PDB file of C-alpha atoms in Angstrom:
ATOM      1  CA  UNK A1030      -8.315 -13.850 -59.903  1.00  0.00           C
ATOM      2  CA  UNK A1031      -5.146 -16.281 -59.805  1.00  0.00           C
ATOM      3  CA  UNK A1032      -3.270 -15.281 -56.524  1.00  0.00           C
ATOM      4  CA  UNK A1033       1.025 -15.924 -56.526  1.00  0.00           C
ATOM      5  CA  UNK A1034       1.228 -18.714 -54.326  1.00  0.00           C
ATOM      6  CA  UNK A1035       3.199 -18.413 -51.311  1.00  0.00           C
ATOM      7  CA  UNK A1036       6.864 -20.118 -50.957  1.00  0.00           C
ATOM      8  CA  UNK A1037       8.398 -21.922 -48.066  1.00  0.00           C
ATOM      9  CA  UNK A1038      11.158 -19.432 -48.130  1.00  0.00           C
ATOM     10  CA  UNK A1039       8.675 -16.313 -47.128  1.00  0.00           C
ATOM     11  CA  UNK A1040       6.810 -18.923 -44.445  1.00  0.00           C
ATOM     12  CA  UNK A1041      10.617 -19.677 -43.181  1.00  0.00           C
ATOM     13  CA  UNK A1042      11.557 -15.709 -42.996  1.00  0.00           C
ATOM     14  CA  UNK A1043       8.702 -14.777 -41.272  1.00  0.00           C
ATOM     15  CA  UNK A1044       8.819 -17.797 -38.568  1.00  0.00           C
ATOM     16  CA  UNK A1045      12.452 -16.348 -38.233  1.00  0.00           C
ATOM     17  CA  UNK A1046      11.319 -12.977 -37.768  1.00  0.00           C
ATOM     18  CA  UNK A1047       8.893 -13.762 -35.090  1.00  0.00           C
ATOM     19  CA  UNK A1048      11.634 -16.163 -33.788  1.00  0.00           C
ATOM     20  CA  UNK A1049      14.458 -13.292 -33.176  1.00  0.00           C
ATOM     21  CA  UNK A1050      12.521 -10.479 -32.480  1.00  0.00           C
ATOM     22  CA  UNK A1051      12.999  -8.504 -35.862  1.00  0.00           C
ATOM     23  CA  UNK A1052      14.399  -8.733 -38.849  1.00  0.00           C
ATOM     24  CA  UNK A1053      17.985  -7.326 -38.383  1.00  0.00           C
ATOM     25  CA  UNK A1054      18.397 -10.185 -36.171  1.00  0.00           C
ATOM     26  CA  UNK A1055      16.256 -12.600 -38.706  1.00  0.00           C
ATOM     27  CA  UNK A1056      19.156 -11.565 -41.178  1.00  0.00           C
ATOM     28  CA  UNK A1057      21.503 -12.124 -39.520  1.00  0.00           C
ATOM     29  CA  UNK A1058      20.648 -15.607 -38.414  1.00  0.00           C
ATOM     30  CA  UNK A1059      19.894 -16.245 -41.908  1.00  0.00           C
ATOM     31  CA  UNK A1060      22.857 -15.127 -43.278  1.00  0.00           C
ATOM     32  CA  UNK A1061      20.723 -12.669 -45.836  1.00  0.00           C
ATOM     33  CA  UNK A1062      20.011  -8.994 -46.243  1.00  0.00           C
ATOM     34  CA  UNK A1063      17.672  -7.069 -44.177  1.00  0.00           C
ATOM     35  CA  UNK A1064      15.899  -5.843 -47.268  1.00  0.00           C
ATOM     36  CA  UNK A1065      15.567  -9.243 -48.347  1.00  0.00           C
ATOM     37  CA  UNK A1066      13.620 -10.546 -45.907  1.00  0.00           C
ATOM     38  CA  UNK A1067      11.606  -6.871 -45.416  1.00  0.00           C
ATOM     39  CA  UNK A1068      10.987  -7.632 -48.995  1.00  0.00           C
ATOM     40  CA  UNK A1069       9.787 -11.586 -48.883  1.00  0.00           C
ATOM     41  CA  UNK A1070       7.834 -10.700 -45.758  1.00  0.00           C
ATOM     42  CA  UNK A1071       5.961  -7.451 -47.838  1.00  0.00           C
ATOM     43  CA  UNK A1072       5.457 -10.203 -50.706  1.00  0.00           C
ATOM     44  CA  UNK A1073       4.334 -12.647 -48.344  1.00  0.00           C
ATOM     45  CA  UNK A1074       1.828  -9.788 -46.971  1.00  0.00           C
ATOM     46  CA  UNK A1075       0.533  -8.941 -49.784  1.00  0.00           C
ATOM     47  CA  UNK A1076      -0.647 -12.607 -51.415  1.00  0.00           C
ATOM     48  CA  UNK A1077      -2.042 -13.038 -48.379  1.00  0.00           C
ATOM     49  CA  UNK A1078      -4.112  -9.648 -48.714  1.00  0.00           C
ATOM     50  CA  UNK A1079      -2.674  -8.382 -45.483  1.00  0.00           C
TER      51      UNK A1079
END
């Protein structure tokens, strides 16, 4: 099976997420939506098999 590769950008949310405590203040930081990141984090979850 060929898996999506990961991106930077979904390692980088998620370090920001764990950084800030959540990820209304991940967004924030970040300067993006909340569903954005909930979204590459999900992504990020899921090519991972987690």
């Amino acid at each position: 099976m060929d898996r999506a590769k990961s991106t930077l950008e979904q390692w980088r949310i998620l370090q920001a997420v764990v950084d800030f405590g959540g990820d209304a203040q991940a967004a924030a930081v970040l300067n993006k939506s909340q569903s954005s990141l909930n979204h590459a984090v999900a992504k990020l979850q899921s090519q991972l098999g987690i």
